[in-house]
XYZ file of C-alpha atoms in Angstrom:
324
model
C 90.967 98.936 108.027
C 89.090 99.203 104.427
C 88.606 95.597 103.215
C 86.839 96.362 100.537
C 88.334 93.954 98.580
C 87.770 90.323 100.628
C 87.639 87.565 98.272
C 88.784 89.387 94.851
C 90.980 87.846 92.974
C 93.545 89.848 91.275
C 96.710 90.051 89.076
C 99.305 92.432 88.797
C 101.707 91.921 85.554
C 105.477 93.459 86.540
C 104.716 93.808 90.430
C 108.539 93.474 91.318
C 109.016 96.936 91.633
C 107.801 100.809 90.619
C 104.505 101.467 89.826
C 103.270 97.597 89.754
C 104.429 97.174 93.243
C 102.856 99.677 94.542
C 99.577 98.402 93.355
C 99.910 95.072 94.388
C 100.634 96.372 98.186
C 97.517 98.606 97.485
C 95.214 95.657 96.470
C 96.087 93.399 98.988
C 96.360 95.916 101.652
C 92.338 96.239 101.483
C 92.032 92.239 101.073
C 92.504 91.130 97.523
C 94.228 87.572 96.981
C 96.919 89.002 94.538
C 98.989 87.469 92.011
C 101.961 89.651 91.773
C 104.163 88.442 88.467
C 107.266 89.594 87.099
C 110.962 88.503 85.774
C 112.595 88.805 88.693
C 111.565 86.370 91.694
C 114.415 86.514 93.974
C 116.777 89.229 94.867
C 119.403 89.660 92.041
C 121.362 92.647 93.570
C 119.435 95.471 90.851
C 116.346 96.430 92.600
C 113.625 94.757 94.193
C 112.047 91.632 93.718
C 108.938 89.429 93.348
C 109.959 87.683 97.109
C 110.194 91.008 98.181
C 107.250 92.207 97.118
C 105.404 89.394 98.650
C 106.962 89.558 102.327
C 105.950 93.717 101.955
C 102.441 92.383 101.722
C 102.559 89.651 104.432
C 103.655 91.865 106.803
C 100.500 94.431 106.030
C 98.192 91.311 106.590
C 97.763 90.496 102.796
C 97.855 87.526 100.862
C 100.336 87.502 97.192
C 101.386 84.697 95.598
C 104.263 85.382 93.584
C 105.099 84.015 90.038
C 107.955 84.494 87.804
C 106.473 85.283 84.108
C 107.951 86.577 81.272
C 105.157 88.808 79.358
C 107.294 87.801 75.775
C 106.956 84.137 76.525
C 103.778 83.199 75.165
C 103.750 79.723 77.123
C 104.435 81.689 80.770
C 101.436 84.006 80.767
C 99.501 81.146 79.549
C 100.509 79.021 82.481
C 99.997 81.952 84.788
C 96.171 82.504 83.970
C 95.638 78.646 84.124
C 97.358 78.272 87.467
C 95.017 81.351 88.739
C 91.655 79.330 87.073
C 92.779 76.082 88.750
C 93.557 77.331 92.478
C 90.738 80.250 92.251
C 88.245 77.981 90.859
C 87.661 80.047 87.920
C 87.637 83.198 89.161
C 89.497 86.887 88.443
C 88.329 89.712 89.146
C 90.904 92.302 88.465
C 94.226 92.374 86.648
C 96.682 95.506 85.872
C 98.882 95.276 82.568
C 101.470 97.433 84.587
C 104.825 95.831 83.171
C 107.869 97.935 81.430
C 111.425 96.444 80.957
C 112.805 99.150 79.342
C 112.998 102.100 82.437
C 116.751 102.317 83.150
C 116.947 103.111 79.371
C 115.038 105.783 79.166
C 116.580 107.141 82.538
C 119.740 106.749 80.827
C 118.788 108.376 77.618
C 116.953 111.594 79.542
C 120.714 112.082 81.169
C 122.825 111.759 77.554
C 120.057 113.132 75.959
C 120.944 111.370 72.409
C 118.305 110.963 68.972
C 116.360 107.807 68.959
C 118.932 106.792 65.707
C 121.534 106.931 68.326
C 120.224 104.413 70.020
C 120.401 100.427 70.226
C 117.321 98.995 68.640
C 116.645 97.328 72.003
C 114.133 99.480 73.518
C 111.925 98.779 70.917
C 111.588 95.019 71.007
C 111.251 95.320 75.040
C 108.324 98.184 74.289
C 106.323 96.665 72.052
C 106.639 92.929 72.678
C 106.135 93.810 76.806
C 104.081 96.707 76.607
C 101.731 95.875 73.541
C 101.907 92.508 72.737
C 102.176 91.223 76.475
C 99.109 93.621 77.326
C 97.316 92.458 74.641
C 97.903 88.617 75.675
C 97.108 88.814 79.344
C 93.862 90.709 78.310
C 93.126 87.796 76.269
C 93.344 85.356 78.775
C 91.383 87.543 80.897
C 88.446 87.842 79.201
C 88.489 84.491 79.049
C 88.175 84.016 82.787
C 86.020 87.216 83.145
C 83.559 86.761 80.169
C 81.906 83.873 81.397
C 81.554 85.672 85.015
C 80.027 88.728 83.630
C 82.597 90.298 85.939
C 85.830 91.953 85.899
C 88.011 94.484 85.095
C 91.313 94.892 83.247
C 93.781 98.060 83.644
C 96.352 99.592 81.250
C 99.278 101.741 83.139
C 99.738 104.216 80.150
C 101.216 107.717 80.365
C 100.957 111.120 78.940
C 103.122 109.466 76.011
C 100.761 107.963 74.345
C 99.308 111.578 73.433
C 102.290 113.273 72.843
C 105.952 113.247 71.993
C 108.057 113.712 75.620
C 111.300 114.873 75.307
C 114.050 112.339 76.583
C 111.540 109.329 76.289
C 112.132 106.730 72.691
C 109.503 107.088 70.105
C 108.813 103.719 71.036
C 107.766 104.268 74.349
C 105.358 106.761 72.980
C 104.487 104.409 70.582
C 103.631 101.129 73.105
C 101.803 103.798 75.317
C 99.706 105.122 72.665
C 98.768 101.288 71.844
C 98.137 100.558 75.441
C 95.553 103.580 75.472
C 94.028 101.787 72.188
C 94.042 98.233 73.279
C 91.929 99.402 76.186
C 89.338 101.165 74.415
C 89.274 98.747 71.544
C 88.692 95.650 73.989
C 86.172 97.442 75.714
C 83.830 97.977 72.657
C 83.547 93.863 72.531
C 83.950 93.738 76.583
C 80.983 95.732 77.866
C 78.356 93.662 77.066
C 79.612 90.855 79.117
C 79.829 93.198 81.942
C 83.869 93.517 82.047
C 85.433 96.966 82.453
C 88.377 97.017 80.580
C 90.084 100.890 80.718
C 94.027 102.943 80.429
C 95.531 104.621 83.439
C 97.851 107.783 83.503
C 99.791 107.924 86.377
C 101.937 111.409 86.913
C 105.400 111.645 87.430
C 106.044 108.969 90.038
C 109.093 108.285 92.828
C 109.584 104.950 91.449
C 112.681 103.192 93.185
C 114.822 103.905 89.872
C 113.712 107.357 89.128
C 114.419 108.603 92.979
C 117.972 106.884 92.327
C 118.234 108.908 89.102
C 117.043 112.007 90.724
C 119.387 112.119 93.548
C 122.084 111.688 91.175
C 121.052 114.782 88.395
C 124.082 117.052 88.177
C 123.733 120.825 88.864
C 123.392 122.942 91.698
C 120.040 124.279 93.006
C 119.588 126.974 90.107
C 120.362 124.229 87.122
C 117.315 122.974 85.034
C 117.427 119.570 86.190
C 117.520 121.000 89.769
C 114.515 123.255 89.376
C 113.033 120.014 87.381
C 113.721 117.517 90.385
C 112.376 120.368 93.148
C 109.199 121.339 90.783
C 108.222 117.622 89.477
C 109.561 114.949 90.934
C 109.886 115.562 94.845
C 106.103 116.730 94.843
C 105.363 113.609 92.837
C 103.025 110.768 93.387
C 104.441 107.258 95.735
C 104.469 104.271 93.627
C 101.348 103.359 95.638
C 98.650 106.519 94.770
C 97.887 104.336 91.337
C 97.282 101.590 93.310
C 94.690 103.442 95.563
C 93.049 104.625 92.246
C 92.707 101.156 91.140
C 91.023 99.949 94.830
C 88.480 102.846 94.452
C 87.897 101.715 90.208
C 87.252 98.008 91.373
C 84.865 98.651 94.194
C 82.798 101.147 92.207
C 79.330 100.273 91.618
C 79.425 101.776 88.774
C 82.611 100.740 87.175
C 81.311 100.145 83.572
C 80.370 103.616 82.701
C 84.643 104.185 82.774
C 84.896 101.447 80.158
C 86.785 102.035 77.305
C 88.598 105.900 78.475
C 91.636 107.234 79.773
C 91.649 108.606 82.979
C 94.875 110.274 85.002
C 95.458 109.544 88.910
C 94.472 112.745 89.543
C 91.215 112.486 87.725
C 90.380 109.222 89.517
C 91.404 110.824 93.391
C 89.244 114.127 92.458
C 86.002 111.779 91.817
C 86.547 109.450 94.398
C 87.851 111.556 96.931
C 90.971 110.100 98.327
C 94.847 111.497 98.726
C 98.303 109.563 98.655
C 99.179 107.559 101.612
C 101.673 110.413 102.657
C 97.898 112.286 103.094
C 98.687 114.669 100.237
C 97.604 115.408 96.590
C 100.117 115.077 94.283
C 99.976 117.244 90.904
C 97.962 116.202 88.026
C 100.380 118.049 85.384
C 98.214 116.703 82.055
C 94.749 118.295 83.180
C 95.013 120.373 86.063
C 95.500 123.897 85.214
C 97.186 125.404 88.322
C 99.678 122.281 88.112
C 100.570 123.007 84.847
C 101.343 126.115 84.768
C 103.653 125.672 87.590
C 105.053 122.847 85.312
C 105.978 125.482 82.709
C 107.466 128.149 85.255
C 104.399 130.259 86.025
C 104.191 129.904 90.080
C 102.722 133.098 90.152
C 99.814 133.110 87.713
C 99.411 129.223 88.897
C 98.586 130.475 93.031
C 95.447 132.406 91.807
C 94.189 129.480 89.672
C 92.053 127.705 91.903
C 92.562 123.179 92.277
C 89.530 122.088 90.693
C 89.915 123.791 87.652
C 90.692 120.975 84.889
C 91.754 121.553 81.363
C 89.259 119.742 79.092
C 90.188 116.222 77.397
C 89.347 117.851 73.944
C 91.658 120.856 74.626
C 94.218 118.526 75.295
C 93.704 116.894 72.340
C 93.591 119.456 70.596
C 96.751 121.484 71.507
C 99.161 118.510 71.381
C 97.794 118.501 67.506
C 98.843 122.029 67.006
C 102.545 120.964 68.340
């Protein structure tokens, strides 16, 4: 087994379930001592929980302590990076800003399909205080820890959103994504010279626990739109655990600081390093790889003779979603 990881020190912010889950079981898996936080600590009945989580590891052979911690309580995260000083003597290696409190919203709203100034104000307090402030104060309290080491490295789960407008999702989200992609490169500027790696992850479309349950329940038969959409996208999509491989592979690269301060998909990350989700296949990489895009957008045919490697370039990107 890959212990790459042995004596790393990590925390994973919203770890109860989805995406941060998945990277928790993917960091301790390979040896990590991982703090997995969230809201919910025990089973409530709604999903999956931080005592969950942990016995998922434990039964793998890895080590998670968990921690209740609400990111928009100030006094919590500060508690949770002092516990992690005290009982780790200092030290942190690695922690992933992966928390989002607003999903089952946005499921919601994707379904009714209604204009943001339909909607309860809500979703932006739980956007931006969670996903920009909260980022922004665990990275604090990182560096802190990681500065005086000369060591460490901090990860933003971002999206596709934070480029461009996606249909179904609140300006908000887009919003909190766009300043998670900015935090990251901003921090970095002042982080690199003390040797920390601070950087903004895109995972693609991604069989979270609530977006399988909203899947199975899309109305339609098999030629509908949101048929076609759940066949196409979501049942060829990443496991809530392929951004926690990428993150294993990021913290034991040599070489980790020369990614400080970009954006990088899950796809770009499993190209470079070589690796494949733990179902052995290679999901999609729908923001920069051609032949997966243009199946995206209904052009199977023209997308078979495009060959895998072939990447749209970041600038492109750029500079299409511009001309939108």
């Amino acid at each position: 087994m890959n212990r790459s990881l042995v004596g790393k020190v990590a925390i994973v912010v919203g770890a109860s379930r989805g995406i941060g889950k998945g990277i928790a079981l993917q960091l301790a898996e390979v040896g990590a001592t991982v703090y997995i936080t969230g809201r919910t600590l025990l089973p409530d009945g709604r999903g999956t929980s931080l005592t969950d989580c942990a016995e998922e590891i434990k039964k793998r052979g890895g080590r998670a302590i968990p921690i209740q911690c609400d990111l928009e309580k100030d006094d919590e995260v500060k508690e949770l990076f002092e516990r992690v000083s005290r009982e780790q003597n200092g030290r942190l290696d690695i922690v992933v800003n992966s928390a989002f409190s607003s999903a089952q919203e946005h499921l919601d709203n994707m379904g009714e399909r209604k204009s943001f100034w339909d909607l309860p104000l809500e979703p932006w307090t739980q956007n931006i205080n969670v996903g920009v402030r909260g980022y922004y104060t665990c990275t604090v309290y990182a560096a802190r820890l990681m500065v005086p080491a000369r060591t460490g490295l901090i990860v933003n789960m971002s999206s596709e959103a934070g480029l461009t407008y996606l249909y179904g999702f609140t300006p908000s989200y887009c919003v909190s994504k766009m300043a998670a992609d900015r935090l990251a490169s901003d921090c970095a500027q002042e982080l690199r010279e003390h040797g920390v790696t601070c950087l903004s992850l895109w995972p693609g479309a991604t069989r979270t626990e609530r977006v399988m349950e909203w899947v199975t329940n899309l109305p339609g038969d098999e030629t509908s739109p949101n048929s076609v959409h759940k066949n196409r996208v979501m049942l060829n999509s990443e496991s809530n655990e392929y951004a926690g491989k990428t993150i294993v592979h990021l913290a034991s690269d040599p070489d980790i600081m020369k990614k400080s301060g970009r954006i990088f998909t899950t796809g770009d990350l499993a190209d470079a390093y070589g690796f494949k989700d733990i179902d052995g296949r290679s999901p999609p990489d729908f923001v920069r790889r051609l032949r997966d895009r243009l199946s995206l957008k209904g052009y199977t045919r023209l997308a078979a003779w495009v060959p895998s490697f072939v990447k749209i370039p970041n600038w492109m990107l750029y500079a299409y979603y511009q001309l939108l």
